Amino acid sequence: MEATTFVLFGATGDLAKRKIYPALYNLFIDQKLPASFSVIGLGRRELSNEVFQKNVEQSLRSFSRRAVDDPGSVKAFLEAFRYSVLDVGHKEDYQKLLQLVEQREAELNIPQNRLFYLSVGPEFFDIIATSIKESGLGSTKGWKRLIIEKPFGHDLQSARELNQKLSISFAEHEIFRIDHYLGKPMVQKLEVLQQANPVLQALWTNHYIANVQITAIETVGVEERAGYYDHVGAIRDMFQNHMLQLLMMLSIHLPKGSTSEEVRLKKKRIMEALEPLQKEDVAMNVVRGQYTAGTIQGKAVVGYKDEPGIGQDSMNDTFIAARLEIDDVFWREVPFYIRTGKRTQEKSTRIVIEFKEPLKQHSSTYEEKTNPNLLIFEINPNEGITLQLNTKDPQHEGEFKPILIDFHTSRKDVPEAYENLIYDALRGDPTFFAHWDEVELSWKWVQPILNAFEENLVPLHPYSAGSFGPDEADQLLARDGYHWCTNSNTDQKIETIKGEQYAYHTND
Ligand SMILES: NC(=O)C1=CN([C@@H]2O[C@H](COP(=O)(O)OP(=O)(O)OC[C@H]3O[C@@H](n4cnc5c(N)ncnc54)[C@H](OP(=O)(O)O)[C@@H]3O)[C@@H](O)[C@H]2O)C=CC1
Ligand SMILES: O=C1O[C@H](COP(=O)(O)O)[C@@H](O)[C@H](O)[C@H]1O
């Protein structure tokens, strides 16, 4: 991997502390960083290099999945870090930064490969990109890349404006838009699993698949993010980006050896084939909810309106469920159900594929006793794949009973999303970053929903914290004869498996 200078805007912030430093450290331990690597952290507050390095070390101790117990490794890692004060609006700070970058490049005798990571509020993306160009930081003899955090715009128009501004300073192939769901190992495996398994390839169509359910629910509430979250809600925070990316990754068909360009093109095709919603149809296909007081894992929690920083009149959505259809030859008439929400009963990110039951109409007894075949991709907090099949139960007069074929991975062996993504950006591999075309098409699809919410055309359903969202989200599926497959009605009885192994379980 080529020697690189990693320039981190927002080096004193929460994301840097919790995700970026631990990811860099884990890559360092795994020898996945360039041999010559320089990090320059930026923030408004005055810090010496020593204090900055101490802060980074503290973040490793708090958040790294790897042990931080070898003083030699920790020291070698921290030696790469320098700090410079920068206020995004101060031109002279960029000149100071340029001098420091060049000085470090000279000291380490490395080419001018510069990776700029914008871990700051979205209001600064534009000015930083422009200043990188104007200050000369972007005029390198090597390559330059820009990693940009979410949110990418607030709606279709603002996303287009932001992209237009960024494109003055960086070409599309130099922009790496983070969607951390694309860095999750199981999401990255979806592509490989399909390419490497003819059985999955063969089944991946509307001939065999009855419906697809994509869930990302969490027990946490708004936490300390009222200022941000109350303006975006679940629709912008999760649905427009993470959930639609999961839908794209699941539904693309990829031949073996597909390039990153082909992956992006296929994802774009999916978004283009997504049946558009008219504003007037939103209420039929989208459910929005807001949590009220309840109990989560035995603990009483307040409702959204009583959270710090949220007003009693807030109409913000903390839960979204939607029914979507992809109008292409593979997926026509297969409903995709998506739901995401805060303060639900469990933390679970998963994709469930429910298979059709072609013989169902021919035998009433068969119909009564079997369960649908399910293929479940567990993404978070556990990672695994489960296939639910039916077999006969000799102990119960030959009744059908579901069995689960199950593969789970131990969490400590799984790289964090940010590790995968930073590693890819260092190598210049854009496969698991959001291309502008996808971002624009996602906003385009979501825009009528935003408009319908704005005009109050969609009821905001209350749901108790600790539930699975409003009942209306269940009705979305019930109308088509389906129900959400949750942990409690599928694999609740799978034991936790330590290490990486295959297992076979019955579900009785
Ligand atoms: N935290 C998270 O879990 C996630 C965050 N994100 C995104 O990552 C980005 C960063 O978030 P987060 O770390 O939580 O934010 P924080 O508020 O914790 O940190 C913001 C950073 O920006 C710096 N900053 C603020 N104002 C200026 C300025 N005028 N000039 C220069 N630097 C400035 C701060 O430095 P200082 O105060 O020292 O000046 C600080 O380092 C955001 O876009 C957020 O949406 C995305 C997903 C998850
Ligand atoms: O991007 C975000 O994601 C988190 C959930 O991420 P996960 O990796 O824990 O599933 C969500 O809590 C947050 O609101 C959102 O901004």
Coordinates of C-alpha atoms and ligand atoms in Angstrom, one line a residue:
M1 CA 0.0 0.0 0.0
E2 CA 1.3 3.5 -0.9
A3 CA 2.6 5.8 1.8
T4 CA -0.1 8.3 2.8
T5 CA -0.7 11.4 4.9
F6 CA -4.1 11.1 6.7
V7 CA -5.4 14.6 7.4
L8 CA -8.3 14.4 9.9
F9 CA -10.6 17.4 10.3
G10 CA -12.5 16.9 13.6
A11 CA -9.7 15.1 15.3
T12 CA -11.0 16.1 18.8
G13 CA -14.6 14.9 18.1
D14 CA -16.7 12.0 19.2
L15 CA -16.4 10.0 15.9
A16 CA -12.7 10.3 15.8
K17 CA -12.4 9.1 19.4
R18 CA -14.9 6.2 19.2
K19 CA -14.4 4.9 15.7
I20 CA -11.5 6.4 13.7
Y21 CA -8.5 6.0 16.1
P22 CA -9.5 2.5 17.1
A23 CA -10.0 1.5 13.4
L24 CA -6.5 2.9 12.5
Y25 CA -5.0 1.0 15.5
N26 CA -6.6 -2.3 14.5
L27 CA -5.4 -1.8 11.0
F28 CA -1.9 -1.1 12.3
I29 CA -1.9 -4.2 14.4
D30 CA -3.1 -6.2 11.4
Q31 CA -0.3 -4.6 9.3
K32 CA -2.9 -3.1 7.0
L33 CA -1.6 0.4 7.2
P34 CA 1.1 1.7 4.7
A35 CA 4.6 1.2 6.0
S36 CA 5.0 5.0 6.0
F37 CA 2.0 6.6 7.5
S38 CA 1.5 10.1 8.9
V39 CA -1.6 11.3 10.7
I40 CA -2.4 15.0 11.1
G41 CA -5.2 15.8 13.5
L42 CA -7.1 19.1 13.3
G43 CA -9.4 21.0 15.7
R44 CA -10.0 24.5 17.0
R45 CA -8.6 23.9 20.5
E46 CA -4.9 24.2 21.2
L47 CA -3.2 20.9 21.9
S48 CA 0.4 19.8 21.9
N49 CA 1.4 16.8 19.9
E50 CA 2.0 15.0 23.2
V51 CA -1.4 15.7 24.6
F52 CA -3.0 14.8 21.3
Q53 CA -1.2 11.4 21.2
K54 CA -2.2 10.8 24.9
N55 CA -5.9 11.5 23.9
V56 CA -5.6 9.1 21.0
E57 CA -4.1 6.4 23.3
Q58 CA -7.0 6.9 25.7
S59 CA -9.4 6.4 22.9
L60 CA -7.7 3.1 22.0
R61 CA -7.9 1.9 25.5
S62 CA -11.6 2.7 25.7
F63 CA -12.8 1.6 22.3
S64 CA -10.3 -0.7 20.4
R65 CA -11.4 -4.3 19.9
R66 CA -7.7 -5.3 20.0
A67 CA -5.8 -5.4 23.3
V68 CA -3.7 -2.3 23.8
D69 CA -1.1 -4.0 26.0
D70 CA 2.1 -3.9 24.0
P71 CA 3.8 -0.6 24.8
G72 CA 6.2 -0.9 21.8
S73 CA 3.3 -1.3 19.4
V74 CA 1.3 1.6 21.0
K75 CA 4.4 3.8 20.9
A76 CA 5.1 3.0 17.2
F77 CA 1.5 3.7 16.3
L78 CA 1.3 7.0 18.2
E79 CA 4.5 8.3 16.7
A80 CA 2.7 8.8 13.4
F81 CA 0.4 11.4 15.0
R82 CA 0.8 15.2 14.9
Y83 CA -1.7 18.0 15.7
S84 CA -2.4 21.4 14.2
V85 CA -5.0 24.0 15.2
L86 CA -7.4 24.8 12.4
D87 CA -10.7 26.7 12.3
V88 CA -12.4 25.9 9.1
G89 CA -13.0 29.6 8.3
H90 CA -9.3 30.7 8.9
K91 CA -7.3 30.7 5.7
E92 CA -4.0 31.1 7.5
D93 CA -4.7 27.8 9.4
Y94 CA -4.7 25.9 6.0
Q95 CA -1.3 27.4 5.2
K96 CA 0.0 26.2 8.5
L97 CA -1.4 22.8 7.8
L98 CA 0.1 22.7 4.3
Q99 CA 3.6 23.5 5.8
L100 CA 3.1 20.7 8.4
V101 CA 2.0 18.2 5.8
E102 CA 4.9 19.0 3.5
Q103 CA 7.3 18.9 6.5
R104 CA 6.1 15.4 7.5
E105 CA 6.3 14.2 3.9
A106 CA 9.9 15.4 3.7
E107 CA 10.8 13.8 7.1
L108 CA 9.3 10.5 6.1
N109 CA 10.5 10.8 2.5
I110 CA 7.0 9.9 1.2
P111 CA 5.1 10.9 -1.9
Q112 CA 2.3 13.5 -1.7
N113 CA -0.6 11.1 -1.3
R114 CA -3.1 12.8 0.8
L115 CA -6.3 11.5 2.3
F116 CA -8.6 14.2 3.8
Y117 CA -11.1 12.9 6.3
L118 CA -14.0 15.3 7.1
S119 CA -15.2 14.1 10.5
V120 CA -16.9 17.4 11.2
G121 CA -20.5 18.8 11.0
P122 CA -22.0 18.8 7.4
E123 CA -22.1 22.6 7.4
F124 CA -18.3 22.5 7.1
F125 CA -17.9 20.0 4.2
D126 CA -18.2 22.7 1.5
I127 CA -15.8 25.3 3.0
I128 CA -13.2 22.7 3.9
A129 CA -13.2 21.1 0.4
T130 CA -12.9 24.6 -1.1
S131 CA -10.1 25.6 1.2
I132 CA -8.1 22.4 0.5
K133 CA -8.1 23.5 -3.2
E134 CA -7.4 27.2 -2.6
S135 CA -4.6 26.6 -0.1
G136 CA -2.7 24.3 -2.4
L137 CA -3.2 21.3 -0.1
G138 CA -5.0 19.6 -3.0
S139 CA -2.3 20.3 -5.6
T140 CA -0.3 17.2 -4.9
K141 CA 2.2 15.3 -7.0
G142 CA 0.6 12.1 -5.7
W143 CA -3.1 11.3 -5.3
K144 CA -5.7 13.1 -3.2
R145 CA -8.9 11.7 -1.7
L146 CA -11.7 13.0 0.3
I147 CA -13.6 10.9 2.9
I148 CA -16.8 12.6 3.8
E149 CA -19.1 11.6 6.7
K150 CA -22.9 11.6 6.7
P151 CA -25.3 13.3 6.4
F152 CA -24.9 14.1 2.7
G153 CA -27.5 16.8 2.3
H154 CA -30.9 17.3 4.0
D155 CA -33.0 16.7 0.9
L156 CA -32.6 16.2 -2.8
Q157 CA -31.9 19.9 -3.6
S158 CA -29.3 20.4 -0.8
A159 CA -27.6 17.1 -1.6
R160 CA -27.3 18.3 -5.3
E161 CA -25.9 21.7 -4.2
L162 CA -23.4 20.1 -1.8
N163 CA -22.2 17.7 -4.5
Q164 CA -21.9 20.5 -7.0
K165 CA -19.7 22.4 -4.6
L166 CA -17.5 19.4 -3.7
S167 CA -17.0 18.6 -7.4
I168 CA -15.2 21.9 -7.9
S169 CA -12.4 20.6 -5.7
F170 CA -12.5 16.8 -6.0
A171 CA -13.4 14.6 -8.9
E172 CA -16.1 11.9 -8.3
H173 CA -13.4 9.1 -8.2
E174 CA -11.6 11.1 -5.4
I175 CA -14.7 11.3 -3.2
F176 CA -15.4 8.5 -0.7
R177 CA -18.8 9.0 0.9
I178 CA -19.1 6.9 4.1
D179 CA -22.1 4.9 4.7
H180 CA -20.9 2.8 7.6
Y181 CA -23.5 0.0 6.9
L182 CA -21.5 -0.7 3.7
G183 CA -18.5 -1.4 5.9
K184 CA -20.2 -4.0 8.0
P185 CA -18.6 -7.4 7.3
M186 CA -21.9 -9.2 6.7
V187 CA -23.0 -6.5 4.2
Q188 CA -19.7 -6.9 2.4
K189 CA -20.2 -10.7 2.4
L190 CA -23.6 -10.4 0.6
E191 CA -21.8 -9.7 -2.6
V192 CA -19.4 -12.6 -2.2
L193 CA -22.0 -15.1 -1.0
Q194 CA -24.1 -14.6 -4.1
Q195 CA -21.1 -14.6 -6.5
A196 CA -19.7 -17.8 -5.0
N197 CA -22.8 -19.8 -4.5
P198 CA -24.8 -21.0 -7.5
V199 CA -27.6 -22.1 -5.2
L200 CA -28.1 -18.6 -4.0
Q201 CA -27.7 -17.2 -7.5
A202 CA -30.4 -19.5 -8.8
L203 CA -32.8 -18.6 -6.0
W204 CA -32.3 -14.9 -6.1
T205 CA -35.5 -14.1 -8.2
N206 CA -39.2 -13.6 -7.9
H207 CA -39.7 -17.2 -8.9
Y208 CA -38.7 -18.4 -5.5
I209 CA -38.7 -15.3 -3.2
A210 CA -42.0 -14.3 -1.6
N211 CA -40.7 -11.2 0.2
V212 CA -37.7 -9.5 1.7
Q213 CA -37.6 -7.9 5.1
I214 CA -34.8 -5.4 6.0
T215 CA -34.7 -4.4 9.7
A216 CA -32.4 -2.0 11.6
I217 CA -33.9 -1.4 15.0
E218 CA -32.2 -0.3 18.2
T219 CA -32.9 0.0 21.9
V220 CA -31.2 3.4 22.2
G221 CA -33.2 6.6 22.0
V222 CA -32.2 10.0 20.8
E223 CA -29.4 10.1 23.4
E224 CA -27.5 13.4 23.4
R225 CA -28.2 14.1 19.8
A226 CA -31.5 16.1 20.0
G227 CA -30.1 19.0 18.0
Y228 CA -29.2 16.8 15.1
Y229 CA -31.9 14.1 15.3
D230 CA -35.0 16.2 15.8
H231 CA -34.3 17.8 12.4
V232 CA -33.7 14.6 10.5
G233 CA -35.7 11.8 12.0
A234 CA -35.4 8.1 11.1
I235 CA -36.2 8.9 7.5
R236 CA -33.0 10.9 6.9
D237 CA -30.9 9.4 9.7
M238 CA -31.3 5.8 8.6
F239 CA -33.7 5.2 5.8
Q240 CA -32.4 7.4 3.0
N241 CA -28.9 6.1 3.4
H242 CA -28.3 2.9 5.4
M243 CA -31.6 1.1 4.6
L244 CA -31.6 1.9 0.9
Q245 CA -28.0 0.8 0.7
L246 CA -28.9 -2.5 2.3
L247 CA -31.7 -2.9 -0.2
M248 CA -29.3 -2.3 -3.1
M249 CA -26.6 -4.6 -1.8
L250 CA -29.2 -7.4 -1.3
S251 CA -31.0 -7.1 -4.6
I252 CA -28.1 -6.7 -7.1
H253 CA -27.2 -9.7 -9.2
L254 CA -23.4 -9.9 -9.7
P255 CA -21.5 -12.3 -11.9
K256 CA -18.2 -13.7 -10.4
G257 CA -15.3 -11.2 -10.6
S258 CA -17.5 -8.1 -10.9
T259 CA -15.5 -4.9 -10.7
S260 CA -16.4 -2.0 -8.3
E261 CA -17.6 -0.1 -11.4
E262 CA -20.1 -3.0 -12.2
V263 CA -21.2 -3.1 -8.5
R264 CA -22.0 0.6 -8.6
L265 CA -23.8 0.4 -12.0
K266 CA -26.0 -2.5 -10.8
K267 CA -26.8 -0.6 -7.6
K268 CA -27.8 2.4 -9.7
R269 CA -30.0 0.2 -11.8
I270 CA -31.8 -1.0 -8.7
M271 CA -32.5 2.6 -7.6
E272 CA -33.7 3.5 -11.0
A273 CA -36.1 0.5 -11.0
L274 CA -37.5 1.2 -7.6
E275 CA -41.2 2.0 -8.1
P276 CA -41.5 5.7 -7.3
L277 CA -44.0 6.8 -4.7
Q278 CA -46.3 9.8 -5.4
K279 CA -46.8 12.1 -2.4
E280 CA -50.5 11.0 -2.3
D281 CA -49.5 7.3 -2.0
V282 CA -47.1 7.7 0.8
A283 CA -49.6 7.1 3.6
M284 CA -50.5 3.7 2.1
N285 CA -46.9 2.5 1.8
V286 CA -45.0 4.3 4.6
V287 CA -45.6 4.1 8.4
R288 CA -44.1 6.7 10.6
G289 CA -43.9 6.5 14.4
Q290 CA -42.6 8.2 17.5
Y291 CA -41.8 6.4 20.7
T292 CA -43.6 7.1 24.0
A293 CA -42.6 6.1 27.5
G294 CA -42.0 2.4 28.1
T295 CA -39.7 -0.2 29.4
I296 CA -36.6 -1.5 27.7
Q297 CA -34.8 -4.6 29.1
G298 CA -36.5 -4.0 32.4
K299 CA -35.7 -0.3 32.6
A300 CA -38.3 2.5 32.4
V301 CA -37.5 5.0 29.7
V302 CA -39.1 8.4 28.9
G303 CA -41.0 9.1 25.6
Y304 CA -39.3 11.0 22.8
K305 CA -41.0 14.3 23.6
D306 CA -39.6 14.2 27.2
E307 CA -36.0 13.6 26.0
P308 CA -33.5 16.4 26.8
G309 CA -33.7 19.0 24.0
I310 CA -36.9 17.8 22.4
G311 CA -40.1 19.9 22.5
Q312 CA -43.5 18.7 23.5
D313 CA -44.8 19.6 20.0
S314 CA -42.1 17.6 18.1
M315 CA -43.5 15.8 15.1
N316 CA -40.3 14.0 14.4
D317 CA -40.3 10.4 13.3
T318 CA -38.2 7.9 15.4
F319 CA -39.6 4.9 13.4
I320 CA -40.2 4.3 9.7
A321 CA -41.5 1.2 8.0
A322 CA -42.1 1.1 4.2
R323 CA -43.2 -1.2 1.5
L324 CA -41.2 -1.0 -1.7
E325 CA -41.1 -2.7 -5.1
I326 CA -38.4 -3.1 -7.6
D327 CA -39.7 -3.1 -11.1
D328 CA -37.2 -5.3 -12.9
V329 CA -37.1 -8.8 -14.3
F330 CA -35.7 -10.3 -11.2
W331 CA -37.8 -8.7 -8.5
R332 CA -41.2 -7.7 -10.1
E333 CA -44.0 -8.3 -7.6
V334 CA -41.7 -9.2 -4.6
P335 CA -42.5 -6.8 -1.8
F336 CA -39.5 -5.4 0.1
Y337 CA -40.4 -4.3 3.6
I338 CA -38.0 -2.0 5.4
R339 CA -38.2 -0.8 9.0
T340 CA -36.0 1.2 11.2
G341 CA -36.5 2.7 14.6
K342 CA -35.2 3.8 18.0
R343 CA -36.2 2.5 21.4
T344 CA -37.5 -0.9 20.2
Q345 CA -37.4 -4.1 22.1
E346 CA -34.1 -5.3 20.7
K347 CA -31.1 -4.2 18.8
S348 CA -31.2 -6.0 15.5
T349 CA -30.0 -5.4 12.0
R350 CA -31.0 -8.2 9.7
I351 CA -32.3 -9.1 6.3
V352 CA -34.8 -11.9 6.1
I353 CA -35.6 -13.6 2.7
E354 CA -38.9 -15.5 2.9
F355 CA -39.2 -18.1 0.2
K356 CA -42.4 -19.0 -1.7
E357 CA -44.3 -22.1 -0.9
P358 CA -45.3 -23.4 -4.4
L359 CA -47.1 -26.5 -3.1
K360 CA -49.1 -24.6 -0.6
Q361 CA -52.3 -24.4 -2.6
H362 CA -52.3 -28.2 -3.3
S363 CA -52.5 -29.5 0.3
S364 CA -54.3 -28.1 3.2
T365 CA -52.5 -30.2 5.8
Y366 CA -49.1 -29.1 4.4
E367 CA -50.3 -25.5 4.6
E368 CA -51.2 -25.8 8.3
K369 CA -48.0 -27.4 9.5
T370 CA -45.0 -26.0 7.7
N371 CA -43.2 -22.8 8.3
P372 CA -41.8 -20.8 5.4
N373 CA -38.2 -21.3 4.4
L374 CA -36.2 -18.4 5.6
L375 CA -32.7 -17.2 4.9
I376 CA -31.6 -14.8 7.5
F377 CA -28.6 -12.5 7.3
E378 CA -27.8 -11.2 10.8
I379 CA -25.7 -8.1 10.5
N380 CA -25.7 -6.6 14.0
P381 CA -25.1 -7.1 16.9
N382 CA -24.5 -10.7 16.0
E383 CA -23.2 -11.8 12.7
G384 CA -24.4 -14.9 11.0
I385 CA -26.5 -16.7 8.4
T386 CA -29.4 -18.9 9.2
L387 CA -31.4 -21.1 6.9
Q388 CA -34.8 -22.3 8.2
L389 CA -36.0 -25.6 6.7
N390 CA -38.8 -28.0 7.5
T391 CA -38.3 -31.6 8.5
K392 CA -40.5 -34.3 10.1
D393 CA -40.6 -34.8 13.8
P394 CA -40.6 -38.5 14.6
Q395 CA -41.5 -37.8 18.2
H396 CA -44.7 -36.0 17.4
E397 CA -46.4 -38.3 14.9
G398 CA -44.4 -37.1 12.0
E399 CA -45.5 -33.5 12.2
F400 CA -43.4 -31.0 10.4
K401 CA -40.9 -29.0 12.5
P402 CA -38.5 -26.2 11.5
I403 CA -34.8 -26.8 11.8
L404 CA -32.2 -24.1 11.6
I405 CA -28.9 -24.4 9.8
D406 CA -26.8 -21.7 11.3
F407 CA -23.4 -20.1 10.9
H408 CA -22.3 -17.4 13.3
T409 CA -19.0 -15.5 13.8
S410 CA -17.5 -14.4 17.0
R411 CA -17.6 -10.6 17.3
K412 CA -14.1 -10.1 18.4
D413 CA -12.8 -11.6 15.1
V414 CA -14.9 -9.3 13.0
P415 CA -13.4 -6.1 11.8
E416 CA -15.4 -2.9 12.6
A417 CA -17.1 -1.2 9.7
Y418 CA -14.7 1.8 10.0
E419 CA -11.7 -0.5 9.7
N420 CA -12.9 -2.0 6.4
L421 CA -13.8 1.4 5.0
I422 CA -10.6 3.3 6.0
Y423 CA -8.6 0.3 4.6
D424 CA -10.5 0.5 1.3
A425 CA -10.1 4.3 1.1
L426 CA -6.3 4.0 1.7
R427 CA -6.2 1.5 -1.2
G428 CA -8.5 3.7 -3.4
D429 CA -11.2 1.0 -3.6
P430 CA -14.6 2.7 -3.9
T431 CA -16.8 -0.4 -3.9
F432 CA -18.2 0.0 -0.5
F433 CA -18.7 3.8 -0.6
A434 CA -21.8 5.6 -1.8
H435 CA -21.4 6.9 -5.3
W436 CA -23.1 10.2 -6.1
D437 CA -25.6 8.5 -8.5
E438 CA -26.8 6.3 -5.6
V439 CA -27.1 9.2 -3.2
E440 CA -29.0 11.3 -5.6
L441 CA -31.4 8.5 -6.6
S442 CA -32.0 7.7 -2.9
W443 CA -32.9 11.3 -2.2
K444 CA -35.0 11.4 -5.3
W445 CA -37.0 8.3 -4.1
V446 CA -37.3 9.7 -0.5
Q447 CA -38.3 13.2 -1.5
P448 CA -42.1 12.6 -1.9
I449 CA -42.0 11.0 1.6
L450 CA -40.3 14.1 3.0
N451 CA -42.9 16.3 1.2
A452 CA -45.8 14.2 2.5
F453 CA -44.4 14.4 6.1
E454 CA -44.0 18.1 5.7
E455 CA -47.6 18.5 4.7
N456 CA -48.8 16.2 7.4
L457 CA -50.3 13.7 5.0
V458 CA -49.0 10.7 7.0
P459 CA -50.1 10.1 10.5
L460 CA -47.4 10.0 13.2
H461 CA -48.2 6.8 15.2
P462 CA -47.1 6.6 18.8
Y463 CA -45.5 3.4 19.9
S464 CA -44.3 2.3 23.4
A465 CA -40.6 2.1 24.0
G466 CA -39.7 -1.5 24.2
S467 CA -42.2 -2.6 21.5
F468 CA -41.5 -3.3 17.8
G469 CA -42.9 0.0 16.6
P470 CA -46.5 0.9 15.8
D471 CA -49.0 -1.8 15.0
E472 CA -49.5 -0.1 11.6
A473 CA -46.0 -1.4 10.7
D474 CA -47.3 -5.0 11.1
Q475 CA -50.4 -4.2 9.1
L476 CA -48.2 -3.2 6.2
L477 CA -47.2 -6.8 5.9
A478 CA -50.4 -8.4 7.0
R479 CA -52.2 -6.8 4.0
D480 CA -50.0 -9.0 1.8
G481 CA -50.4 -12.1 4.1
Y482 CA -47.0 -11.8 5.8
H483 CA -45.5 -10.9 9.2
W484 CA -42.2 -9.6 10.3
C485 CA -39.7 -12.3 11.2
T486 CA -38.1 -11.2 14.5
N487 CA -35.6 -12.9 16.7
S488 CA -38.4 -14.1 19.0
N489 CA -40.3 -15.9 16.3
T490 CA -37.4 -17.4 14.4
D491 CA -34.1 -18.2 16.0
Q492 CA -34.6 -17.2 19.7
K493 CA -33.6 -20.7 20.7
I494 CA -30.3 -20.8 18.9
E495 CA -27.6 -20.9 21.5
T496 CA -24.8 -18.4 21.4
I497 CA -21.9 -20.1 19.5
K498 CA -18.4 -19.2 20.5
G499 CA -15.8 -19.0 17.8
E500 CA -16.5 -19.6 14.2
Q501 CA -18.3 -22.9 13.4
Y502 CA -21.2 -24.4 11.6
A503 CA -24.1 -25.6 13.7
Y504 CA -27.3 -27.4 13.2
H505 CA -30.2 -26.7 15.6
T506 CA -33.8 -27.6 16.0
N507 CA -36.2 -24.9 16.8
D508 CA -38.4 -26.8 19.3
Ligands
LIG1 N1 -20.4 10.5 16.4 C1 -20.9 9.5 15.6 O1 -21.2 8.4 16.1 C2 -21.2 9.8 14.2 C3 -20.9 11.0 13.6 N2 -21.1 11.1 12.2 C4 -20.7 12.3 11.6 O2 -19.4 12.6 11.8 C5 -19.2 14.0 11.8 C6 -18.5 14.3 13.2 O3 -19.3 14.0 14.2 P1 -18.9 14.0 15.7 O4 -17.5 13.6 15.9 O5 -19.9 13.2 16.5 O6 -19.0 15.5 16.1 P2 -18.4 16.3 17.4 O7 -19.3 17.4 17.6 O8 -18.1 15.4 18.5 O9 -17.0 16.8 16.8 C7 -16.9 17.8 15.9 C8 -15.5 18.1 15.5 O10 -15.5 19.2 14.6 C9 -14.5 20.2 15.1 N3 -15.0 21.5 14.8 C10 -16.2 22.1 15.1 N4 -16.2 23.3 14.7 C11 -15.1 23.5 14.0 C12 -14.6 24.7 13.3 N5 -15.3 25.8 13.1 N6 -13.4 24.5 12.7 C13 -12.7 23.4 12.8 N7 -13.1 22.3 13.5 C14 -14.3 22.4 14.1 C15 -14.5 20.0 16.6 O11 -13.2 20.4 17.0 P3 -13.0 21.4 18.2 O12 -14.2 21.5 19.0 O13 -11.7 20.9 18.8 O14 -12.8 22.7 17.4 C16 -14.6 18.4 16.7 O15 -13.3 17.9 16.5 C17 -20.5 14.6 11.6 O16 -20.7 14.9 10.3 C18 -21.5 13.5 12.1 O17 -22.7 13.7 11.4 C19 -21.6 10.1 11.5 C20 -22.0 8.9 12.1 C21 -21.8 8.6 13.5
LIG2 O1 -25.8 6.2 11.3 C1 -26.4 5.9 12.4 O2 -26.3 4.6 12.8 C2 -26.6 4.3 14.1 C3 -26.8 2.8 14.2 O3 -25.7 2.2 13.7 P1 -25.3 0.7 14.1 O4 -24.0 0.4 13.4 O5 -25.2 0.6 15.6 O6 -26.5 -0.2 13.6 C4 -27.8 5.0 14.7 O7 -27.9 4.8 16.1 C5 -27.6 6.5 14.4 O8 -28.8 7.2 14.8 C6 -27.3 6.8 13.0 O9 -26.9 8.2 12.8

